Structure formats: structure tokens, C-alpha cells
Short mmCIF file of C-alpha atoms in Angstrom, two decimals:
data_model
loop_
_atom_site.label_atom_id
_atom_site.label_comp_id
_atom_site.label_asym_id
_atom_site.label_seq_id
_atom_site.Cartn_x
_atom_site.Cartn_y
_atom_site.Cartn_z
CA MET I 1 -24.35 31.59 5.61
CA TYR I 2 -27.61 29.61 5.82
CA LYS I 3 -28.66 28.50 9.28
CA TYR I 4 -30.44 25.32 8.17
CA SER I 5 -29.39 22.59 5.77
CA LEU I 6 -30.43 19.09 4.77
CA GLN I 7 -28.28 16.57 6.63
CA LYS I 8 -25.28 15.52 4.52
CA LYS I 9 -24.97 12.05 6.02
CA SER I 10 -26.72 9.09 4.39
CA THR I 11 -29.05 8.70 7.42
CA LYS I 12 -32.70 8.37 6.37
CA HIS I 13 -35.83 8.69 8.50
CA LYS I 14 -39.45 7.60 8.12
CA CYS I 15 -41.36 9.95 5.84
CA PRO I 16 -44.64 11.17 7.41
CA ASN I 17 -46.26 11.19 3.96
CA CYS I 18 -45.33 7.84 2.36
CA ASN I 19 -44.11 6.00 5.50
CA LYS I 20 -40.94 4.92 3.67
CA LYS I 21 -37.55 5.36 5.36
CA ARG I 22 -36.44 7.91 2.75
CA LEU I 23 -36.72 11.25 4.61
CA VAL I 24 -33.65 13.51 4.90
CA LEU I 25 -34.05 15.89 7.84
CA TYR I 26 -32.98 19.51 8.14
CA ILE I 27 -30.42 20.36 10.83
CA ASP I 28 -29.56 23.60 12.57
CA LEU I 29 -25.95 24.24 11.56
CA GLU I 30 -25.26 26.09 14.81
CA THR I 31 -26.66 23.55 17.28
CA LYS I 32 -26.18 20.48 15.00
CA GLU I 33 -29.67 19.34 16.05
CA TYR I 34 -32.67 18.36 13.91
CA VAL I 35 -35.26 21.12 13.50
CA SER I 36 -38.10 18.59 13.86
CA PRO I 37 -38.82 14.96 12.89
CA LEU I 38 -41.25 16.44 10.33
CA VAL I 39 -38.94 19.00 8.73
CA GLY I 40 -37.17 17.42 5.79
CA ARG I 41 -37.41 16.22 2.21
CA CYS I 42 -38.33 12.74 0.97
CA ASP I 43 -35.93 11.56 -1.73
CA ARG I 44 -38.81 9.85 -3.53
CA GLU I 45 -39.29 13.08 -5.47
CA ILE I 46 -42.04 11.86 -7.80
CA ASN I 47 -43.75 9.00 -5.98
CA CYS I 48 -44.01 11.04 -2.78
CA GLY I 49 -42.68 14.61 -3.15
CA TYR I 50 -42.86 15.47 0.57
CA HIS I 51 -40.85 18.59 1.44
CA TYR I 52 -41.44 20.51 4.65
CA SER I 53 -38.98 23.38 4.93
CA PRO I 54 -37.75 25.10 8.14
CA ARG I 55 -39.41 28.35 6.97
CA SER I 56 -42.81 26.64 6.65
CA TYR I 57 -42.36 24.87 9.99
CA PHE I 58 -41.60 28.07 11.89
CA ASN I 59 -44.41 29.98 10.16
CA ASP I 60 -46.92 27.21 10.92
CA ASN I 61 -45.90 27.28 14.60
CA ASN I 62 -45.90 31.09 14.85
CA GLN I 63 -42.17 31.16 15.61
CA HIS I 64 -39.63 33.69 14.37
CA TYR I 65 -37.67 32.33 11.41
CA VAL I 66 -33.97 33.24 11.15
CA PRO I 67 -32.64 31.98 7.79
CA ASN I 68 -29.00 33.02 8.17
CA ILE I 69 -26.25 32.69 10.76
CA LYS I 70 -25.19 36.14 11.89
CA SER I 71 -21.43 36.23 11.99
CA CYS I 72 -18.60 38.46 10.96
CA PRO I 73 -17.45 37.57 7.41
CA SER I 74 -13.83 37.58 8.47
CA PHE I 75 -14.50 34.62 10.75
CA VAL I 76 -16.39 32.55 8.20
CA GLN I 77 -14.28 29.51 7.45
CA LYS I 78 -14.39 28.24 3.88
CA VAL I 79 -15.06 24.51 3.85
CA GLU I 80 -12.71 22.71 1.49
CA ILE I 81 -14.14 20.19 -0.95
CA SER I 82 -13.01 16.65 -0.20
CA ILE I 83 -11.72 14.37 -2.95
CA HIS I 84 -10.90 10.69 -3.01
CA ASP I 85 -7.44 9.32 -3.62
CA LYS I 86 -7.31 7.98 -7.18
CA ALA I 87 -6.34 4.60 -5.73
CA ASP I 88 -9.83 4.41 -4.20
CA LEU I 89 -11.17 4.38 -7.76
CA THR I 90 -8.60 2.15 -9.48
CA ASN I 91 -8.84 -0.50 -6.75
CA THR I 92 -12.51 -1.05 -7.64
CA LEU I 93 -12.08 -1.54 -11.40
CA MET I 94 -12.52 -5.31 -11.14
CA HIS I 95 -14.90 -8.11 -10.07
CA TYR I 96 -17.22 -7.34 -12.99
CA ASN I 97 -18.37 -10.96 -13.13
CA GLU I 98 -20.00 -10.35 -9.74
CA ASN I 99 -21.42 -6.96 -10.73
CA ASN I 100 -25.13 -7.42 -11.53
CA PHE I 101 -25.38 -4.12 -13.39
CA ILE I 102 -22.50 -4.92 -15.75
CA GLN I 103 -23.73 -8.47 -16.31
CA PHE I 104 -27.22 -7.16 -17.10
CA LEU I 105 -25.77 -4.80 -19.73
CA LYS I 106 -23.80 -7.64 -21.28
CA SER I 107 -27.05 -9.59 -21.65
CA LYS I 108 -28.43 -6.70 -23.72
CA PHE I 109 -25.43 -5.37 -25.63
CA ASP I 110 -22.17 -6.48 -27.20
CA SER I 111 -19.65 -7.31 -24.45
CA GLN I 112 -16.90 -5.16 -25.96
CA GLU I 113 -19.27 -2.17 -26.11
CA VAL I 114 -20.11 -2.64 -22.43
CA GLU I 115 -16.45 -3.03 -21.45
CA LYS I 116 -15.55 0.18 -23.30
CA MET I 117 -18.37 2.05 -21.60
CA THR I 118 -17.30 0.66 -18.21
CA PHE I 119 -13.75 1.87 -18.83
CA ASP I 120 -14.83 5.30 -20.10
CA TYR I 121 -17.14 6.03 -17.16
CA LYS I 122 -14.78 4.44 -14.60
CA ILE I 123 -17.44 2.17 -13.13
CA GLY I 124 -16.27 0.10 -10.19
CA THR I 125 -17.43 -2.84 -8.09
CA ALA I 126 -17.79 -2.66 -4.31
CA ASN I 127 -16.65 -6.19 -3.44
CA PHE I 128 -16.62 -5.01 0.19
CA TRP I 129 -20.32 -4.04 0.00
CA ASN I 130 -22.24 -6.89 -1.63
CA PHE I 131 -20.60 -6.33 -5.02
CA GLY I 132 -22.57 -3.14 -5.55
CA THR I 133 -21.96 -0.95 -8.60
CA ILE I 134 -19.85 2.17 -7.94
CA PHE I 135 -20.65 5.20 -10.06
CA TRP I 136 -17.59 7.37 -9.52
CA GLN I 137 -18.04 11.12 -9.98
CA VAL I 138 -14.91 12.44 -11.68
CA ASP I 139 -14.95 16.16 -12.45
CA SER I 140 -13.54 18.01 -15.48
CA LYS I 141 -10.18 18.34 -13.70
CA TYR I 142 -10.12 14.58 -13.07
CA ASN I 143 -10.64 14.94 -9.33
CA VAL I 144 -12.60 12.03 -7.83
CA ARG I 145 -15.41 13.86 -6.05
CA GLY I 146 -17.40 10.88 -4.81
CA GLY I 147 -18.52 7.32 -5.39
CA LYS I 148 -22.19 6.38 -5.24
CA VAL I 149 -22.76 2.68 -4.56
CA ILE I 150 -25.98 1.11 -5.83
CA ILE I 151 -26.90 -2.57 -5.60
CA TYR I 152 -28.81 -3.97 -8.58
CA ASN I 153 -30.59 -7.29 -8.92
CA THR I 154 -29.87 -9.72 -11.77
CA SER I 155 -32.62 -8.09 -13.87
CA GLY I 156 -30.80 -4.76 -13.78
CA LYS I 157 -33.32 -3.19 -11.39
CA ARG I 158 -32.06 -0.95 -8.62
CA THR I 159 -32.65 -2.11 -5.06
CA ASN I 160 -33.10 0.14 -2.04
CA TYR I 161 -29.45 -0.33 -1.02
CA ILE I 162 -27.64 2.91 -1.84
CA ASN I 163 -24.51 4.21 -0.11
CA TRP I 164 -21.45 6.38 -0.68
CA ILE I 165 -17.83 5.30 -0.55
CA HIS I 166 -16.97 8.06 1.91
CA SER I 167 -19.78 6.94 4.25
CA ILE I 168 -18.48 3.37 4.18
CA LYS I 169 -14.95 4.65 4.92
CA ILE I 170 -16.16 6.81 7.82
CA LYS I 171 -18.09 3.89 9.32
CA SER I 172 -15.02 1.63 9.07
CA GLN I 173 -12.93 4.47 10.59
CA GLU I 174 -10.63 4.70 7.55
CA ILE I 175 -11.33 8.45 7.45
CA LYS I 176 -12.81 10.85 10.00
CA ASN I 177 -14.87 13.11 7.77
CA PHE I 178 -15.58 13.94 4.14
CA ASN I 179 -17.12 17.07 2.63
CA LEU I 180 -18.98 15.72 -0.41
CA SER I 181 -19.43 18.18 -3.27
CA GLN I 182 -21.03 16.39 -6.19
CA CYS I 183 -20.34 16.91 -9.90
CA PHE I 184 -22.02 15.30 -12.89
CA PHE I 185 -21.46 11.58 -13.38
CA GLY I 186 -19.40 11.38 -16.56
CA GLU I 187 -18.24 15.00 -16.34
CA HIS I 188 -14.64 14.03 -17.16
CA LEU I 189 -15.78 12.82 -20.60
CA ILE I 190 -16.70 16.31 -21.85
CA ASN I 191 -13.04 17.42 -21.98
CA ASN I 192 -11.44 17.97 -25.38
CA CYS I 193 -14.64 17.42 -27.35
CA GLU I 194 -17.31 19.68 -28.81
CA THR I 195 -20.06 17.07 -28.87
CA THR I 196 -23.52 18.01 -27.62
CA VAL I 197 -23.95 17.12 -23.94
CA ALA I 198 -27.11 15.18 -23.01
CA ILE I 199 -28.09 15.22 -19.33
CA VAL I 200 -30.28 12.53 -17.77
CA GLU I 201 -31.25 11.88 -14.17
CA SER I 202 -29.63 8.53 -13.36
CA GLU I 203 -26.17 7.09 -13.89
CA LYS I 204 -27.64 3.88 -15.29
CA THR I 205 -29.48 5.86 -17.98
CA ALA I 206 -26.31 7.71 -19.00
CA CYS I 207 -24.40 4.43 -19.35
CA ILE I 208 -27.05 2.75 -21.49
CA MET I 209 -27.64 5.79 -23.72
CA SER I 210 -23.89 6.14 -24.32
CA ILE I 211 -24.04 2.70 -25.95
CA LEU I 212 -27.26 3.31 -27.88
CA PHE I 213 -26.58 6.85 -29.16
CA LYS I 214 -22.94 7.82 -29.48
CA LYS I 215 -23.83 11.14 -31.13
CA TYR I 216 -23.98 12.82 -27.69
CA LYS I 217 -21.89 12.77 -24.52
CA TRP I 218 -24.26 11.40 -21.89
CA ILE I 219 -23.86 12.56 -18.29
CA ALA I 220 -26.10 12.19 -15.24
CA ALA I 221 -27.30 14.72 -12.68
CA GLY I 222 -27.70 11.91 -10.13
CA SER I 223 -31.32 12.74 -9.29
CA LEU I 224 -34.27 14.91 -10.27
CA ASN I 225 -32.89 17.66 -8.04
CA GLY I 226 -29.32 17.20 -9.29
CA LEU I 227 -29.28 20.24 -11.60
CA ASN I 228 -27.93 23.36 -9.93
CA ASP I 229 -25.93 26.48 -10.77
CA PHE I 230 -22.71 25.15 -9.22
CA LYS I 231 -22.66 21.91 -11.21
CA MET I 232 -23.85 23.48 -14.46
CA GLU I 233 -21.09 26.10 -14.68
CA VAL I 234 -18.67 23.60 -16.21
CA LEU I 235 -21.07 23.27 -19.18
CA ARG I 236 -21.17 26.96 -20.03
CA ASN I 237 -20.54 27.50 -23.77
CA ARG I 238 -21.55 23.90 -24.49
CA ARG I 239 -24.69 22.77 -26.33
CA ILE I 240 -26.91 20.95 -23.81
CA ILE I 241 -30.05 18.81 -24.10
CA LEU I 242 -32.03 17.69 -21.04
CA TYR I 243 -33.78 14.30 -21.02
CA PRO I 244 -35.94 14.11 -17.87
CA ASP I 245 -37.67 10.91 -16.77
CA LEU I 246 -41.38 10.32 -17.15
CA GLY I 247 -43.51 10.69 -14.04
CA ASN I 248 -46.83 11.80 -12.65
CA TYR I 249 -47.36 15.25 -11.17
CA GLY I 250 -46.13 15.45 -7.58
CA LEU I 251 -46.25 18.36 -5.16
CA ASN I 252 -43.63 20.21 -7.20
CA GLY I 253 -44.79 19.14 -10.68
CA SER I 254 -43.68 16.35 -13.01
CA PRO I 255 -40.04 15.60 -13.91
CA PHE I 256 -40.60 17.31 -17.27
CA THR I 257 -42.11 20.50 -15.81
CA ILE I 258 -39.43 20.68 -13.09
CA TRP I 259 -36.59 20.39 -15.61
CA LYS I 260 -38.42 22.65 -18.07
CA SER I 261 -38.34 25.35 -15.39
CA LYS I 262 -34.63 24.70 -14.79
CA CYS I 263 -34.04 24.84 -18.55
CA GLU I 264 -35.58 28.32 -18.72
CA HIS I 265 -33.53 29.36 -15.68
CA PHE I 266 -30.25 28.36 -17.32
CA LYS I 267 -31.28 29.92 -20.63
CA SER I 268 -31.71 33.21 -18.80
CA LYS I 269 -28.13 32.81 -17.58
CA GLY I 270 -26.79 32.47 -21.13
CA PHE I 271 -26.59 28.67 -21.46
CA ASP I 272 -27.22 27.02 -24.85
CA ILE I 273 -29.75 24.55 -23.47
CA GLN I 274 -32.96 22.86 -24.54
CA ILE I 275 -35.19 20.09 -23.23
CA SER I 276 -36.42 17.00 -25.07
CA ASP I 277 -40.13 16.22 -24.97
CA LEU I 278 -39.62 12.81 -26.61
CA LEU I 279 -40.85 10.85 -23.59
CA GLU I 280 -43.48 13.43 -22.66
CA LYS I 281 -45.09 13.09 -26.11
CA ASN I 282 -44.65 9.36 -26.70
CA GLY I 283 -44.73 7.78 -23.23
CA THR I 284 -47.76 5.70 -22.26
CA THR I 285 -49.73 6.02 -19.03
CA HIS I 286 -48.11 2.81 -17.78
CA GLN I 287 -44.62 4.09 -18.58
CA ARG I 288 -45.40 7.37 -16.80
CA GLU I 289 -46.62 5.59 -13.67
CA LYS I 290 -43.48 3.39 -13.68
CA GLY I 291 -41.22 6.44 -14.03
CA TYR I 292 -39.60 5.33 -17.30
CA ASP I 293 -36.45 7.08 -18.42
CA ILE I 294 -35.23 7.35 -21.99
CA ALA I 295 -33.12 4.19 -21.63
CA ASP I 296 -36.15 2.20 -20.41
CA TYR I 297 -38.08 3.50 -23.40
CA PHE I 298 -35.53 2.23 -25.91
CA LEU I 299 -34.68 -1.00 -24.08
CA GLN I 300 -38.34 -1.99 -24.24
CA ASN I 301 -38.03 -1.90 -28.02
CA ILE I 302 -34.44 -3.20 -28.24
CA ASN I 303 -35.42 -6.07 -30.57
CA GLN I 304 -36.95 -3.56 -32.97
CA GLU I 305 -34.97 -1.30 -35.25
CA PRO I 306 -33.69 1.57 -33.03
CA LYS I 307 -35.34 4.92 -33.47
CA ILE I 308 -33.17 7.87 -34.32
CA ILE I 309 -33.19 11.08 -32.31
CA LEU I 310 -33.46 13.84 -34.88
CA SER I 311 -32.91 17.53 -34.31
CA ASN I 312 -35.02 20.13 -36.10
CA GLN I 313 -31.99 20.85 -38.29
CA GLN I 314 -31.71 17.16 -39.23
CA LYS I 315 -35.39 17.01 -40.14
CA LEU I 316 -34.95 20.06 -42.38
CA ILE I 317 -31.94 18.43 -44.13
CA ASN I 318 -33.99 15.28 -44.74
CA LYS I 319 -36.80 17.31 -46.30
CA LEU I 320 -34.34 19.07 -48.58
CA TYR I 321 -32.89 15.70 -49.59
CA LEU I 322 -36.31 14.40 -50.62
CA LYS I 323 -36.63 17.44 -52.90
CA ASN I 324 -33.10 17.20 -54.31
CA LYS I 325 -31.23 13.86 -54.14
CA ASN I 326 -27.96 15.62 -55.13
CA LEU I 327 -27.77 17.00 -51.59
CA LYS I 328 -26.19 13.74 -50.37
CA ILE I 329 -23.42 14.08 -52.97
CA LEU I 330 -22.62 17.60 -51.72
CA ILE I 331 -22.56 16.45 -48.09
CA ASP I 332 -20.26 13.50 -48.80
CA LEU I 333 -17.99 15.39 -51.21
CA PHE I 334 -17.35 18.42 -48.99
CA ASP I 335 -17.74 16.67 -45.59
CA LEU I 336 -20.18 19.42 -44.56
CA THR I 337 -20.67 20.32 -40.91
CA ASP I 338 -23.31 22.33 -39.06
CA LEU I 339 -22.76 25.55 -37.11
CA HIS I 340 -21.54 23.54 -34.09
CA GLY I 341 -18.92 21.65 -36.13
CA ASN I 342 -20.86 18.37 -36.13
CA ARG I 343 -20.73 16.41 -39.39
CA ILE I 344 -24.04 16.53 -41.28
CA SER I 345 -25.50 13.14 -42.08
CA LEU I 346 -28.74 11.94 -43.63
CA SER I 347 -30.97 9.98 -41.25
CA LEU I 348 -34.05 9.08 -43.21
CA LYS I 349 -35.73 6.84 -40.63
CA GLU I 350 -37.55 8.20 -37.58
#
């Protein structure tokens, strides 16, 4: 068992690098004390990227580093994952007229499309916390793992106010503790379907892309660092495409290079996974500096005819069609599908 861990509570401290109150400190799991006010990770992964680990701290101060707690395995207590009562979720499926995020989407898209998306993803409203948007994390077994609360302004931009339902409940003394174990946002939607799974960083991006491009099931990792072995296991034997945000190079690389490395890691473990370089190739310097995601990219051109995301296979089919127009007749007549069971269609605009 590891001796040091990032603090699970939502408490943030002043980052020594960017001076923003976004630093999560490491704690000693035995003493329950902070290692140092400097030892932690800033959650502004791209704009700051500060990460000072306990190992580095002890090495820099010529102190012996002990990474693990020495204990007899028979006495190691397995911590049980906490889940919310389903009533916690259902009681928040209202007050959408006060929900800035939902109202922003309705200003961009058809209201019925937005309402269907809201129902599918089980998005709630925290009327007890400034009508913030609740992105519930429901796993593939329909357990409610957690609820992230984000307050948006009327322009659909995220503010700095982020919280978790369990933290609000602990503060109000409704519950004593909660062991949060995150899953993908939208994970429950992958059940009983063979559609390609597209993973983005933020919940907002997944929601918008599910309206724009229904060809994929869009789920969110929750952050740049939200891809890990534990969460990914549910997607084994599924076809996966990663869509990282744009961003400048930080201490650990850019969003694309970080997820590219993760993509290779999961490939080595047998996952059918690839990464899209759509933003990396087409994003402008301004868009990179602003940290655009794929939803931002398409929303900026929402009044133009939407672009179509084409796979290499789709491009090959289009080329064959241009050589032989009878190909469309064959596709329509026999309802042809690809190797993954997806219906083949002709998309002649890029």
C-alpha cells in the first residue's frame, strides 16, 4: 500500500508556481499530515503543470524516501467504494430553467435534442448550490459513483466554482464520509451497444458532441489525467477513439502528447484504441492558447455546414464510389456493414 497520496477532499491550496488556489497536496496516509506545503499537484494541468512529488521532495532534501506502508497483508483493510442513493440523482433532475449550462445549449441546439441529451446523461441541477450543473457519474452497472457540480455563466463558460455532491453532504453533516471512486461520465450509455466509444476530457464536451455527432458514444474522462487502467477496463473489447483538448506544452507535454502516450500504453494492453489528431492538425495558435476542445472547434463554426469526421475506411469507400457510382446501389441494396457491424454510408463532404 502506498504511503503517500493526493488528498481526496476538495480542499485546494495556493500553487507556488501559478499562485492560483488550485494545488492539491500530498498527505502521509499513516500520520494523515501534509508532506509539505510545496508537495502537491496543480489541477491546472496545461496552464501551469506544477507537480512536486513526495519522492522528489525527499530526494531534494537528502531524506530517506519510503514509498510503501509496511504492514502484514492479512491486516490490510479493503476500502469499499461508496455509491450514492439513486434518489440523490433523481431529486436533481429538475430546475433546468435555472441551469445556465442547459439554457446555453438550448440557445445553440434544438430544445428537444438538448432535453434528450439531458435525460440520457442524467444531468441534474444543484438548486441547493447556486443552481450549478451536476454531472452524475453512473457506471456500467448503473451505480451512481459521484456527482461533480460545476457552475457555468450564461455564456456557457465554466466558472471556478466546482464541488462534489458528497463533499456538500459531508459539510452539511448528511453523511460522515464518502470514498469516491470515479468512473467515466456517460459510462452507463455504453451498455447494450456496439458503437465506437469516443473519449474527451470534459463532461461539457461529451454532451455537446453527443448532439453534433451521434455516430459515436461520447464519454468524458473528467480531466486530462482522468484516463487510468482502472477506469479503462470497462472498455476492453470496445473500439475507442481519444479526442484530447488543444493546449500548449506544459511540464509534462501537451494534451495530445500526454494522451498519445496513454493511447500507446493501452494498445500494449490489448485495447482497440486510437487517437484523433483533428485538433492538433487544424487548430490555430489562438485556439491552442485558449485550450479549445473538439466541441469548441465545431461550435465556433456552428452557422457553417458541419464537417464530417471520416475514418480512413470511410475515405477509402468514398474514393471507390468516385470510381464506380454503382457502389452506392450495392450498399443500399444489401445494407452493408463494416467489420465492426456499423452500417456503411457514403459521406462525400469533408
